[in-house]
CSV table of C-alpha atoms in Angstrom, one decimal:
chain,number,residue,atom,x,y,z
A,499,UNK,CA,12.8,44.5,82.6
A,500,UNK,CA,14.7,44.8,79.8
A,501,UNK,CA,17.3,47.2,79.9
A,502,UNK,CA,20.2,47.8,77.5
A,503,UNK,CA,23.5,49.6,76.1
A,504,UNK,CA,24.2,51.0,73.0
A,505,UNK,CA,27.8,52.0,72.9
A,506,UNK,CA,29.4,54.8,70.6
A,507,UNK,CA,32.7,55.9,71.9
A,508,UNK,CA,31.5,57.1,75.7
A,509,UNK,CA,27.7,57.7,75.0
A,510,UNK,CA,25.3,55.3,76.0
A,511,UNK,CA,21.8,55.0,75.5
A,512,UNK,CA,20.0,53.1,78.6
A,513,UNK,CA,16.4,52.2,78.6
A,514,UNK,CA,13.7,51.1,81.0
A,515,UNK,CA,11.0,48.9,80.5
A,516,UNK,CA,9.0,47.7,83.2
A,517,UNK,CA,5.4,46.5,82.7
A,518,UNK,CA,4.6,47.0,86.3
A,519,UNK,CA,5.0,50.7,87.3
A,520,UNK,CA,6.2,49.8,91.0
A,521,UNK,CA,8.7,47.7,89.3
A,522,UNK,CA,9.8,50.5,87.1
A,523,UNK,CA,10.2,52.9,90.2
A,524,UNK,CA,12.5,50.2,92.0
A,525,UNK,CA,14.6,49.8,89.2
A,526,UNK,CA,15.2,53.6,89.2
A,527,UNK,CA,15.6,53.8,93.0
A,528,UNK,CA,18.2,51.4,93.1
A,529,UNK,CA,20.3,53.4,90.5
A,530,UNK,CA,19.8,55.9,92.3
A,531,UNK,CA,21.0,54.5,95.6
A,532,UNK,CA,24.0,52.8,93.7
A,533,UNK,CA,25.1,57.0,93.3
A,534,UNK,CA,25.5,56.4,89.7
A,535,UNK,CA,26.5,59.5,87.9
A,536,UNK,CA,25.6,59.3,84.0
A,537,UNK,CA,27.7,61.2,81.8
A,538,UNK,CA,26.5,64.1,79.8
A,539,UNK,CA,26.1,62.2,76.5
A,540,UNK,CA,24.4,59.4,78.3
A,541,UNK,CA,20.6,59.1,77.2
A,542,UNK,CA,17.7,57.5,78.9
A,543,UNK,CA,14.8,55.9,77.4
A,544,UNK,CA,12.1,55.6,80.0
A,545,UNK,CA,8.5,53.7,79.6
A,546,UNK,CA,5.3,55.0,81.3
A,547,UNK,CA,2.1,55.0,80.4
A,548,UNK,CA,-0.6,57.6,79.5
A,549,UNK,CA,-3.1,59.0,82.0
A,550,UNK,CA,-0.4,60.2,84.8
A,551,UNK,CA,-1.7,63.8,84.7
A,552,UNK,CA,-6.0,62.5,84.7
A,553,UNK,CA,-5.3,59.7,87.7
A,554,UNK,CA,-8.6,61.2,89.6
A,555,UNK,CA,-10.8,60.1,86.4
A,556,UNK,CA,-11.5,57.3,84.2
A,557,UNK,CA,-10.1,55.2,83.0
A,558,UNK,CA,-7.3,55.7,84.8
A,559,UNK,CA,-8.6,55.9,88.5
A,560,UNK,CA,-9.0,52.3,88.3
A,561,UNK,CA,-6.3,51.5,86.5
A,562,UNK,CA,-3.7,53.0,89.0
A,563,UNK,CA,-5.8,51.1,92.2
A,564,UNK,CA,-3.0,49.3,94.1
A,565,UNK,CA,-2.6,45.4,93.0
A,566,UNK,CA,-3.5,42.8,95.9
A,567,UNK,CA,-1.1,39.7,95.6
A,568,UNK,CA,-3.0,36.6,96.7
A,569,UNK,CA,-2.4,33.1,97.6
A,570,UNK,CA,-3.4,30.7,94.8
A,571,UNK,CA,-5.9,28.3,95.0
A,572,UNK,CA,-5.6,24.8,93.1
A,573,UNK,CA,-8.9,24.0,91.0
A,574,UNK,CA,-8.3,20.8,89.3
A,575,UNK,CA,-5.2,21.3,87.4
A,576,UNK,CA,-5.4,25.2,87.1
A,577,UNK,CA,-3.9,27.4,90.4
A,578,UNK,CA,-5.8,30.8,90.7
A,579,UNK,CA,-4.8,33.6,92.4
A,580,UNK,CA,-8.2,33.9,94.4
A,581,UNK,CA,-7.0,33.2,97.7
A,582,UNK,CA,-6.3,35.1,100.9
A,583,UNK,CA,-4.4,38.6,100.7
A,584,UNK,CA,-0.5,38.1,100.7
A,585,UNK,CA,1.3,41.2,102.4
A,586,UNK,CA,0.5,44.9,101.8
A,587,UNK,CA,-1.5,46.2,98.3
A,588,UNK,CA,1.4,47.4,95.7
A,589,UNK,CA,1.4,50.9,94.9
A,590,UNK,CA,-0.7,52.0,91.9
A,591,UNK,CA,1.0,51.6,88.4
A,592,UNK,CA,0.7,54.9,87.3
A,593,UNK,CA,1.8,56.4,90.8
A,594,UNK,CA,5.0,54.0,90.2
A,595,UNK,CA,5.5,55.5,86.7
A,596,UNK,CA,5.1,58.7,87.7
A,597,UNK,CA,7.9,58.7,90.3
A,598,UNK,CA,9.7,56.7,87.8
A,599,UNK,CA,9.8,59.8,85.5
A,600,UNK,CA,10.8,62.3,88.4
A,601,UNK,CA,13.9,60.0,89.7
A,602,UNK,CA,15.2,59.6,85.8
A,603,UNK,CA,15.1,63.3,85.4
A,604,UNK,CA,17.0,63.9,88.8
A,605,UNK,CA,19.5,60.6,87.9
A,606,UNK,CA,20.1,61.7,84.0
A,607,UNK,CA,18.9,65.5,83.5
A,608,UNK,CA,15.4,66.1,82.2
A,609,UNK,CA,17.4,67.0,78.5
A,610,UNK,CA,18.4,63.4,78.6
A,611,UNK,CA,15.2,61.7,79.4
A,612,UNK,CA,12.6,60.5,76.6
A,613,UNK,CA,9.5,59.7,77.7
A,614,UNK,CA,7.4,57.1,75.7
A,615,UNK,CA,3.8,56.3,77.4
A,616,UNK,CA,1.8,53.3,76.5
A,617,UNK,CA,-1.6,52.9,77.2
A,618,UNK,CA,-2.7,49.3,78.8
A,619,UNK,CA,-0.5,47.0,76.9
A,620,UNK,CA,-2.1,43.9,74.7
A,621,UNK,CA,-0.6,41.4,72.5
A,622,UNK,CA,1.6,38.4,73.2
A,623,UNK,CA,3.0,38.9,76.8
A,624,UNK,CA,3.6,37.5,80.5
A,625,UNK,CA,0.0,36.1,81.0
A,626,UNK,CA,-0.8,33.0,83.0
A,627,UNK,CA,-2.1,30.1,81.1
A,628,UNK,CA,-5.1,29.8,82.8
A,629,UNK,CA,-6.4,32.9,82.0
A,630,UNK,CA,-7.8,31.8,78.6
A,631,UNK,CA,-9.8,34.5,77.4
A,632,UNK,CA,-7.6,37.3,78.0
A,633,UNK,CA,-5.0,35.3,76.0
A,634,UNK,CA,-7.7,35.1,73.3
A,635,UNK,CA,-7.9,39.0,73.5
A,636,UNK,CA,-4.2,39.3,73.3
A,637,UNK,CA,-4.1,37.1,70.1
A,638,UNK,CA,-6.8,39.2,68.8
A,639,UNK,CA,-4.7,42.4,69.2
A,640,UNK,CA,-1.6,40.9,67.6
A,641,UNK,CA,-3.7,40.4,64.2
A,642,UNK,CA,-6.5,42.9,64.5
A,643,UNK,CA,-4.5,46.4,65.3
A,644,UNK,CA,-1.4,46.3,63.4
A,645,UNK,CA,-1.0,50.1,62.8
A,646,UNK,CA,0.4,52.4,65.6
A,647,UNK,CA,-0.5,56.2,66.6
A,648,UNK,CA,1.8,58.8,68.1
A,649,UNK,CA,1.2,61.5,70.2
A,650,UNK,CA,2.9,64.7,71.8
A,651,UNK,CA,2.9,64.3,75.5
A,652,UNK,CA,0.4,62.7,77.9
A,653,UNK,CA,-3.2,63.4,76.2
A,654,UNK,CA,-4.3,60.5,75.0
A,655,UNK,CA,-6.3,56.9,76.2
A,656,UNK,CA,-5.9,53.6,74.7
A,657,UNK,CA,-4.1,50.3,74.6
A,658,UNK,CA,-0.5,49.7,72.9
A,659,UNK,CA,0.4,46.6,71.3
A,660,UNK,CA,3.7,45.1,72.8
A,661,UNK,CA,5.6,44.4,69.7
A,662,UNK,CA,5.1,47.4,68.1
A,663,UNK,CA,5.7,49.1,71.2
A,664,UNK,CA,9.2,47.5,71.6
A,665,UNK,CA,9.9,47.9,67.9
A,666,UNK,CA,9.7,51.9,69.0
A,667,UNK,CA,11.4,51.7,72.5
A,668,UNK,CA,14.4,50.1,70.3
A,669,UNK,CA,14.4,52.8,67.7
A,670,UNK,CA,14.7,55.8,70.3
A,671,UNK,CA,17.3,54.0,72.3
A,672,UNK,CA,19.5,53.1,69.0
A,673,UNK,CA,18.5,56.8,67.2
A,674,UNK,CA,17.5,59.3,69.5
A,675,UNK,CA,17.5,62.3,66.8
A,676,UNK,CA,14.5,59.9,65.2
A,677,UNK,CA,11.9,62.0,68.2
A,678,UNK,CA,13.6,65.5,67.2
A,679,UNK,CA,13.4,67.6,69.9
A,680,UNK,CA,10.5,65.9,71.8
A,681,UNK,CA,11.1,64.2,75.0
A,682,UNK,CA,7.3,63.1,75.7
A,683,UNK,CA,5.3,60.9,73.1
A,684,UNK,CA,2.6,58.4,73.6
A,685,UNK,CA,2.4,55.4,71.1
A,686,UNK,CA,-0.6,53.8,71.0
A,687,UNK,CA,-2.2,50.5,68.8
A,688,UNK,CA,-5.9,51.4,69.6
A,689,UNK,CA,-6.8,55.1,70.7
A,690,UNK,CA,-9.9,55.4,73.1
A,691,UNK,CA,-11.8,58.2,74.5
A,692,UNK,CA,-14.4,58.3,77.5
A,693,UNK,CA,-17.6,59.3,77.1
A,694,UNK,CA,-20.5,60.1,80.2
A,695,UNK,CA,-22.8,57.1,80.6
A,696,UNK,CA,-21.3,55.6,77.3
A,697,UNK,CA,-17.7,55.0,79.2
A,698,UNK,CA,-14.9,53.7,76.6
A,699,UNK,CA,-15.2,54.0,73.4
A,700,UNK,CA,-12.8,53.3,70.4
A,701,UNK,CA,-11.7,56.0,68.0
A,702,UNK,CA,-9.3,54.2,65.6
A,703,UNK,CA,-10.1,51.9,63.2
A,704,UNK,CA,-8.8,48.4,63.1
A,705,UNK,CA,-6.5,47.4,60.6
A,706,UNK,CA,-8.8,46.0,57.4
A,707,UNK,CA,-9.6,42.7,56.6
A,708,UNK,CA,-7.6,42.4,53.7
A,709,UNK,CA,-4.2,43.0,55.8
A,710,UNK,CA,-5.4,40.4,58.4
A,711,UNK,CA,-5.6,38.0,55.9
A,712,UNK,CA,-3.1,34.7,56.5
A,713,UNK,CA,-2.6,35.1,60.2
A,714,UNK,CA,-3.7,32.8,62.7
A,715,UNK,CA,-2.1,34.0,66.4
A,716,UNK,CA,-2.9,29.7,67.3
A,717,UNK,CA,-0.7,28.7,64.5
A,718,UNK,CA,2.0,30.7,65.2
A,719,UNK,CA,1.4,32.7,62.3
A,720,UNK,CA,1.3,36.2,63.5
A,721,UNK,CA,1.8,39.6,61.4
A,722,UNK,CA,5.5,41.1,61.6
A,723,UNK,CA,6.5,44.2,63.9
A,724,UNK,CA,6.2,47.6,62.6
A,725,UNK,CA,8.9,48.3,60.3
A,726,UNK,CA,11.7,51.1,61.5
A,727,UNK,CA,10.7,53.4,58.5
A,728,UNK,CA,7.1,53.9,59.5
A,729,UNK,CA,8.5,54.4,63.4
A,730,UNK,CA,10.3,57.0,61.9
A,731,UNK,CA,7.9,58.8,60.3
A,732,UNK,CA,5.6,58.8,63.1
A,733,UNK,CA,8.3,59.8,66.1
A,734,UNK,CA,9.1,62.5,63.7
A,735,UNK,CA,5.8,64.7,64.0
A,736,UNK,CA,3.8,63.1,66.6
A,737,UNK,CA,0.6,64.9,66.6
A,738,UNK,CA,-2.5,65.6,68.8
A,739,UNK,CA,-4.7,64.1,66.8
A,740,UNK,CA,-4.8,60.1,65.4
A,741,UNK,CA,-2.3,59.6,62.6
A,742,UNK,CA,-2.4,55.9,61.8
A,743,UNK,CA,1.1,54.2,60.5
A,744,UNK,CA,1.0,51.5,58.0
């Protein structure tokens, strides 16, 4: 979990951003059990997911499947989690985030919580070194999808690049006024839709080839994180339809 505070006199900005819905819920449970009483000026920025209100529909039904931890099996020099099940399955990611949202509003007050929803996370992150295919996909996302899209509430589906999501969370924590009166915003790097029979389909366009030139994730040459001015512009007017930031 990444947790930070920004203090101005007695005013605190606190944000919670576990990539696991179950861990996010546990963090909020711990805070609630401690009996913490935030002040009226304390603000909470909470990472959540798109699809909370559509858990019975695909692709969110699959995303919300409980996770089962498994024993690792050594294959050569690689240890893979494909053995016997360990313990009980954890709750679904979307269920965990939904309960986190409810508890955050109970603790801080609805008017003091800003919910930032991501899609499925992509880009460099905590992946198994053995999962080379997933790592290649993540590396591709950092170069191929450099833009960001902002929407009001939970109405979209897609993927979000970790670097740009982190920039957005920090910006809102530092400057809550950048979202105006909006308290629920979704930020996506790739906007998708699900069609009958066809399945998932990408709606947004990838970054043009000219802007991708010169970057090579295998050599550590990555595009810069989205700039703060663009984040401010997107959050000031989140749209129900795609509006790319560059």
